Coordinates of C-alpha atoms in Angstrom, one line a residue:
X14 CA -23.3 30.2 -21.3
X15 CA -21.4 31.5 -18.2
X16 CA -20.5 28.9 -15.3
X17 CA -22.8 28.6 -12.0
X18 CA -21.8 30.6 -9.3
X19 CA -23.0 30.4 -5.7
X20 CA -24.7 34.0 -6.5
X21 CA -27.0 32.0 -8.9
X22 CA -27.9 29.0 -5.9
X23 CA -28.0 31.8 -3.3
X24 CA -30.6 33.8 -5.4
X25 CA -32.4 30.5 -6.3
X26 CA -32.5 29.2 -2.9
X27 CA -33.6 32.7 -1.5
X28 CA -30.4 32.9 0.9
X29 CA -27.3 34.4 1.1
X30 CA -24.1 33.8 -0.3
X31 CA -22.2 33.5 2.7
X32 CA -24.8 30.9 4.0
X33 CA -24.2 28.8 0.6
X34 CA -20.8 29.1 1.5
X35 CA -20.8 27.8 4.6
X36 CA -22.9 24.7 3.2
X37 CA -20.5 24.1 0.9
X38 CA -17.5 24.5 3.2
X39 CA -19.3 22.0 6.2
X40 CA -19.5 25.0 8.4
X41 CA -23.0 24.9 8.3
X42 CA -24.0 23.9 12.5
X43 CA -25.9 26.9 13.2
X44 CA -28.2 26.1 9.5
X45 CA -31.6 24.5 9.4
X46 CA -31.5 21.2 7.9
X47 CA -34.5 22.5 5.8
X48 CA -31.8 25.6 4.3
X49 CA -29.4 22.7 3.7
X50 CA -31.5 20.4 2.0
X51 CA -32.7 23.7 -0.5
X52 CA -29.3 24.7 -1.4
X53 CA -28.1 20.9 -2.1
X54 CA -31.4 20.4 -4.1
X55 CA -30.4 23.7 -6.4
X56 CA -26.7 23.1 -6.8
X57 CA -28.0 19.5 -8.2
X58 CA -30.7 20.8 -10.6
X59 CA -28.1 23.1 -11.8
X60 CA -25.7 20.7 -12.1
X61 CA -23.2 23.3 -9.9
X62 CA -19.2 22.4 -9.9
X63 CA -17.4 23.8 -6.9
X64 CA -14.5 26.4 -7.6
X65 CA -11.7 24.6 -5.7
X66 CA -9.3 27.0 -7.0
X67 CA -11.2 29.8 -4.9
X68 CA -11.7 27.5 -2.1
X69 CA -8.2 26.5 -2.1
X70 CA -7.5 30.3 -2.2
X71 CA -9.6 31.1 1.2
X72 CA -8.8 27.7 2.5
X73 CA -4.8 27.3 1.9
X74 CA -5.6 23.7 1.1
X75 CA -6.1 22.6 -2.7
X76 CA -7.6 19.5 -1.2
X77 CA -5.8 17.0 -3.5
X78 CA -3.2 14.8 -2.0
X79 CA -1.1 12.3 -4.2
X80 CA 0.1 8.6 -3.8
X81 CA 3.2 7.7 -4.8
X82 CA 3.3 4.0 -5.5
X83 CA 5.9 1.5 -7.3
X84 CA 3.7 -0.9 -9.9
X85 CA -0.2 0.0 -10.0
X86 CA 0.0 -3.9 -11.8
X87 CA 0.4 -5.2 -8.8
X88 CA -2.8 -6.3 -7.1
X89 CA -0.8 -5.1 -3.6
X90 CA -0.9 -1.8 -4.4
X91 CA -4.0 -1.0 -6.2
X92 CA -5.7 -2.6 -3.2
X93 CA -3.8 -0.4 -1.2
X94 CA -4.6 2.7 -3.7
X95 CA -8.1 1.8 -3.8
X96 CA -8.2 2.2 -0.1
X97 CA -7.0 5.2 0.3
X98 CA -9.1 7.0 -2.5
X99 CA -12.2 5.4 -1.0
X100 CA -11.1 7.2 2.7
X101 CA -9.8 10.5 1.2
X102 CA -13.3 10.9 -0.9
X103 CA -15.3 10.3 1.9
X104 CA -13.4 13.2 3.2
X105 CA -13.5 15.5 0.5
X106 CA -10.2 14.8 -0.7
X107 CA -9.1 13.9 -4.7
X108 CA -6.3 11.6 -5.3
X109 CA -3.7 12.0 -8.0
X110 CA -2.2 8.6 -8.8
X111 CA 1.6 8.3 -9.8
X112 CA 2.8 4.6 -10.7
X113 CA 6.7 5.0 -10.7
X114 CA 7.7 1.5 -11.9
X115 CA 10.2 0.6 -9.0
X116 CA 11.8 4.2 -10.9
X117 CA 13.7 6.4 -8.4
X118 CA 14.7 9.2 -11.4
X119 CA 10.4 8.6 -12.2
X120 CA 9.4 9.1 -8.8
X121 CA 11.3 12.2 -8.5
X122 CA 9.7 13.4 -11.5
X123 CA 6.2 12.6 -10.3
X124 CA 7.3 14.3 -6.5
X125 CA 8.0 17.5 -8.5
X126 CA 4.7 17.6 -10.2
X127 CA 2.7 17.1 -7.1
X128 CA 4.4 19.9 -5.7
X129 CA 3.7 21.9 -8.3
X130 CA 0.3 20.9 -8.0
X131 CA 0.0 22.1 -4.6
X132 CA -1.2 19.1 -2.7
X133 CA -1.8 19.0 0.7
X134 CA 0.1 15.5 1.8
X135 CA 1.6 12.5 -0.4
X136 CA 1.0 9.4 0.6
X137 CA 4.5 7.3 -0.5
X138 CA 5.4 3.8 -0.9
X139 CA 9.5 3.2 -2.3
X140 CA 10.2 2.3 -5.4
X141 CA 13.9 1.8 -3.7
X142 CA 16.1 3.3 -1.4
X143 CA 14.1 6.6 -2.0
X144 CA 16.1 8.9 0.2
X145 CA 16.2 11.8 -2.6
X146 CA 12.8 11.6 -3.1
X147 CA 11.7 11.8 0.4
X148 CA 14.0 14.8 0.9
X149 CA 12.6 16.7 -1.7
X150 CA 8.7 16.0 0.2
X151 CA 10.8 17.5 2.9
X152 CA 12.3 20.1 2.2
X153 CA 9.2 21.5 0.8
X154 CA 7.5 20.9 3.7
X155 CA 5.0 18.6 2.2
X156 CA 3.2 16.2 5.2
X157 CA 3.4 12.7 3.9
X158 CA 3.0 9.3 5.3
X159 CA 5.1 6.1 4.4
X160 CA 3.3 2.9 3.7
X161 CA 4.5 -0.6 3.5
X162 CA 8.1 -0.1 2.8
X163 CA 10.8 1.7 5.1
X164 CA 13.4 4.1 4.3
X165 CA 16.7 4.3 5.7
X166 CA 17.5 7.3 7.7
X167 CA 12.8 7.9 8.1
X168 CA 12.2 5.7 10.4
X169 CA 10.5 7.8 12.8
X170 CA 8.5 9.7 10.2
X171 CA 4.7 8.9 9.9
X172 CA 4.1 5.5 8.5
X173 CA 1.9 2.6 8.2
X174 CA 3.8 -0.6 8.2
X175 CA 3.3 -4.6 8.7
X176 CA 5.9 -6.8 10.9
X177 CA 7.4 -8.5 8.1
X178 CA 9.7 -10.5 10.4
X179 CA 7.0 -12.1 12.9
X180 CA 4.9 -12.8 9.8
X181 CA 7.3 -14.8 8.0
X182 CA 8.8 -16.5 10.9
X183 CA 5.3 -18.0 11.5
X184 CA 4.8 -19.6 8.3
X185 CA 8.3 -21.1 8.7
X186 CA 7.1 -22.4 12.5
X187 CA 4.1 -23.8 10.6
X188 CA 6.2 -25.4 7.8
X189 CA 8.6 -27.2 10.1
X190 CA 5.5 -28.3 12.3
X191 CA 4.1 -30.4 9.4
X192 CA 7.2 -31.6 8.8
X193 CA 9.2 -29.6 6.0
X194 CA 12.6 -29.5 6.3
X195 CA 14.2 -28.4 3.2
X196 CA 12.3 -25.4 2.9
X197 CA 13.8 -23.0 -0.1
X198 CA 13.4 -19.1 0.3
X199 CA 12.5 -16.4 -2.5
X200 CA 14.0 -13.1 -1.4
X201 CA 12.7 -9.4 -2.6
X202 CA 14.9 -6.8 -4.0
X203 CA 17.9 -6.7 -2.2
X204 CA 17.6 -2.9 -1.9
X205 CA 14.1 -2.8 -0.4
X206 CA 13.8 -3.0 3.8
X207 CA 11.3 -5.3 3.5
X208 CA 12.7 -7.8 1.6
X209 CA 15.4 -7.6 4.3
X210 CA 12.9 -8.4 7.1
X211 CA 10.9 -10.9 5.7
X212 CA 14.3 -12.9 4.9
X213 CA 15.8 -12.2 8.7
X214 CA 12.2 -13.9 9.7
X215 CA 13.0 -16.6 8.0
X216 CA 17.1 -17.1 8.6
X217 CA 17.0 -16.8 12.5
X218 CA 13.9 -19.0 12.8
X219 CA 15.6 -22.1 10.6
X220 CA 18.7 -21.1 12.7
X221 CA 16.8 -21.8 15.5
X222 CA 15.8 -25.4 14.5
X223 CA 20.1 -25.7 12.7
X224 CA 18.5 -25.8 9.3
X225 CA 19.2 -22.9 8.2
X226 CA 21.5 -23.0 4.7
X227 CA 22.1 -20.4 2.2
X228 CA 22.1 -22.4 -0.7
X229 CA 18.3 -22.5 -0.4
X230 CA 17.8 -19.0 -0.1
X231 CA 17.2 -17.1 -4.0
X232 CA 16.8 -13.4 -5.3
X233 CA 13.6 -12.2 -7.7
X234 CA 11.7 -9.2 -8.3
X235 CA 8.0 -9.0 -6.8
X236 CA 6.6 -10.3 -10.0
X237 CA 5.3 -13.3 -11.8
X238 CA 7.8 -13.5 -14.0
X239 CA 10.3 -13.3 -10.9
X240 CA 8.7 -16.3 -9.3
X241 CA 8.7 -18.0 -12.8
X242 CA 12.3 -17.2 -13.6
X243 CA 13.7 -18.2 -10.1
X244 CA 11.7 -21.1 -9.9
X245 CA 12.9 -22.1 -13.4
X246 CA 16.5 -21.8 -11.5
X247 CA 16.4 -23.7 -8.2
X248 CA 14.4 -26.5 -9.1
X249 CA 17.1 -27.6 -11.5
X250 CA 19.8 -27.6 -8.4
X251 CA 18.1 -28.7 -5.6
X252 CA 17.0 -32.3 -5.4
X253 CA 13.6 -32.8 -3.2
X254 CA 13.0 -29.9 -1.7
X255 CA 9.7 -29.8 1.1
X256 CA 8.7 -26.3 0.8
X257 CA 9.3 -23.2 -0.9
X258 CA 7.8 -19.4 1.3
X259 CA 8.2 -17.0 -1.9
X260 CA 7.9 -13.5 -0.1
X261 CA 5.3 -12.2 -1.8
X262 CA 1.9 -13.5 -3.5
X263 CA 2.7 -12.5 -7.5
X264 CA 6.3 -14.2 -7.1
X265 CA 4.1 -18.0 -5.4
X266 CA 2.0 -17.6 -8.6
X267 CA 4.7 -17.6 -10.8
X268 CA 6.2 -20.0 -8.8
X269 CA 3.3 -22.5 -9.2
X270 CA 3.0 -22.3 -12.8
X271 CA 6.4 -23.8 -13.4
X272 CA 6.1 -26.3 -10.7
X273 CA 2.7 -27.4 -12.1
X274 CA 4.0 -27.8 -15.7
X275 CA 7.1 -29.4 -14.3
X276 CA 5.1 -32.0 -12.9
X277 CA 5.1 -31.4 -9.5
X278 CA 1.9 -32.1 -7.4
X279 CA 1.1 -29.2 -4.8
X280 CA 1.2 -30.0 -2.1
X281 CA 2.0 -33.2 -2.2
X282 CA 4.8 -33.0 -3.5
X283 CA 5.9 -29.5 -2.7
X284 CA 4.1 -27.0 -0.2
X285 CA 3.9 -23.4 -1.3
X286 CA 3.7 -19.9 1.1
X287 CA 3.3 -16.6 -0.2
X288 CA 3.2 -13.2 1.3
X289 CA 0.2 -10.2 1.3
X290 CA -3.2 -12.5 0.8
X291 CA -3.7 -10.6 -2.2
X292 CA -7.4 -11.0 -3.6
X293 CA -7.0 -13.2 -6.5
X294 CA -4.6 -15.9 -4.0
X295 CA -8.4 -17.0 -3.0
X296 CA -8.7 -17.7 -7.0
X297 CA -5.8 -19.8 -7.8
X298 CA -6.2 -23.4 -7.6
X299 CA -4.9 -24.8 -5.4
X300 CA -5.6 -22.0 -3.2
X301 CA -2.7 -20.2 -1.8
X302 CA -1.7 -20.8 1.7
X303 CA -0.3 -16.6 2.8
X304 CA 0.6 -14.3 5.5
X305 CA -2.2 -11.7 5.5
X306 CA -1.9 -8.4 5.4
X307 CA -4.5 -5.9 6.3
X308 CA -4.2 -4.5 3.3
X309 CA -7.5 -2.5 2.6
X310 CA -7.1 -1.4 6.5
X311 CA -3.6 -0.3 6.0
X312 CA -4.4 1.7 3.0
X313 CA -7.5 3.4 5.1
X314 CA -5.5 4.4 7.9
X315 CA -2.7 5.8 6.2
X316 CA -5.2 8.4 4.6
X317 CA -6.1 9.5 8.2
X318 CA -2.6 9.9 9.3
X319 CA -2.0 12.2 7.0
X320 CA -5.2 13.9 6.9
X321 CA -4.7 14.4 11.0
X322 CA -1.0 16.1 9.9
X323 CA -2.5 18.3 7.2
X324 CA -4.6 19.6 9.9
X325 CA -1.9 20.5 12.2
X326 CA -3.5 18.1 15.0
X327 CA -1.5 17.6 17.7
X328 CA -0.7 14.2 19.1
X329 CA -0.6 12.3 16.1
X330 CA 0.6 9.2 16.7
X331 CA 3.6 8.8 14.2
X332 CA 4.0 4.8 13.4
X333 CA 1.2 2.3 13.3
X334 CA 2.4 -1.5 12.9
X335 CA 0.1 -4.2 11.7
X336 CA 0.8 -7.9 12.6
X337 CA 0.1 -10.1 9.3
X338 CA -1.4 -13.6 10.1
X339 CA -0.9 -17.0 8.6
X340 CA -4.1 -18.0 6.3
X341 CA -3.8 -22.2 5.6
X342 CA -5.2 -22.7 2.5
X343 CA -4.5 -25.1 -0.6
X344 CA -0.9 -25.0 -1.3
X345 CA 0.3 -25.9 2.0

């Protein structure tokens, strides 16, 4: 049985090709409402599959883009991922996923195959320092939009980003206002730029008050088990601590669970920030005090940024910073 063509709709629908065409390829202004409603009723009954190989062909678009992203595990970035499917299928767009594991060498690997596969724009969040991997989208003149993370030296390439620093310096302002003084600090990766900032939030605004002190400040991955193995570390060393801002939500749920079977009462005994308002910090209990990110929002945008550069529109404005907020809920 041979594969629908537009032929069959056009003959069908008692038009012509080219005006199937231009149905299918939203060029359709000048077209009665009634001739698009007949085609779109034909191409369903016969359960029609656009060519996008052919369309890519006429167009020069293949109108696939992919997203490059460190740990699909992490609630972070599928809500991120999620997002920007939702906004690129509204506008006729496919996605082609590629989790890297926080791998530069995999990331590489998945930049190659999306090259390969001719997409229009890549939408890229580090796994690292990334700078191979972002001159390779480069030099094949790729459009692509960061999200989330900097990169050293592409700073002033299209990106989507939060301010880390004011967002962490709040919580710390609303620590030491109910009182919290010895207030530990879970650093990210010390590679990633955003680890960075949210710690510089935090040193210069207990510097501010003279509190500051480096032997409360600690190293983990952006995981659960980070937050459970550096929490399994400090709380042997430091004798009554107030507070503890982990800098990201997975690594406070980690967190918790050792200062909950270690007896602690939160937050009576010790108050608990996190970092990104993932969904499931409304599910914990106690609920966990975060700064918010707009993270569906960031995700959304980031799609039309780069949909606006595949287009070759002009005035496109290049970096769009979101300012987190403090949500107060159970743990502080």
């Amino acid at each position: 049985m041979k594969k629908v063509t537009i032929s069959d709709i056009a003959r069908i629908a008692g038009v012509s090709k080219t005006t199937v065409s231009m149905v299918f390829n939203k060029k359709d202004g000048n077209i009665s409402e009634e001739t698009r409603e007949k085609i779109y009723k034909v191409a369903k009954e016969l359960n029609y599959i656009p060519n996008f190989v052919a369309k890519s062909l006429a167009t020069n678009k293949s109108f696939s883009i992919g997203i490059i992203l460190p740990d699909i595990t992490n609630p972070f970035f599928s809500e991120i991922a999620r997002a920007i499917e939702d906004e690129a299928n509204f506008s006729g767009y496919n996605v082609i996923l590629c989790n890297t594991d926080n791998s530069v060498k995999k990331e590489e690997e998945y930049i190659r195959l999306l090259i390969s596969k001719l997409v229009d724009g890549i939408i890229f969040i580090a796994g690292g320092e990334s700078k191979k991997s972002l001159k390779l989208i480069k030099d094949n003149n790729i459009p692509f939009v960061l999200v989330d993370r900097y990169i050293d030296g592409f700073k002033n390439f299209y990106g989507v980003f939060c301010r880390n620093y004011e967002g962490v310096s709040e919580g710390v302002e609303y620590l030491l206002n109910s009182g919290k003084r010895k207030i530990v600090f879970v650093k990210g990766p010390h590679e990633l730029e955003i680890s960075k900032q949210r710690f510089e939030g935090y040193r210069d605004t207990m510097n501010k008050y003279g509190l500051y002190n480096e032997d409360y400040v600690f190293e983990s991955d952006f995981t659960i088990d980070g937050g459970k193995k550096v929490t399994e570390e400090f709380i042997k060393d430091i004798d009554k601590l107030d507070a503890i801002f982990y800098s990201n939500d997975l690594m406070a749920i980690g967190g918790i669970k050792v200062l909950l079977r270690s007896g602690y009462n939160i937050p009576k005994d010790v108050s608990i920030i996190g970092f990104d308002n993932i969904k499931i910090s409304e599910f914990i209990e106690p609920e966990l005090t975060t700064i918010a990110q707009p993270i569906y929002e960031m995700g959304k945008d980031s799609f039309k940024i780069l949909l606006r550069v595949i287009n070759e529109e002009e005035d496109v404005e290049k970096i769009h910073y979101y300012t987190p907020k403090l949500i107060i809920r159970g743990t502080a």
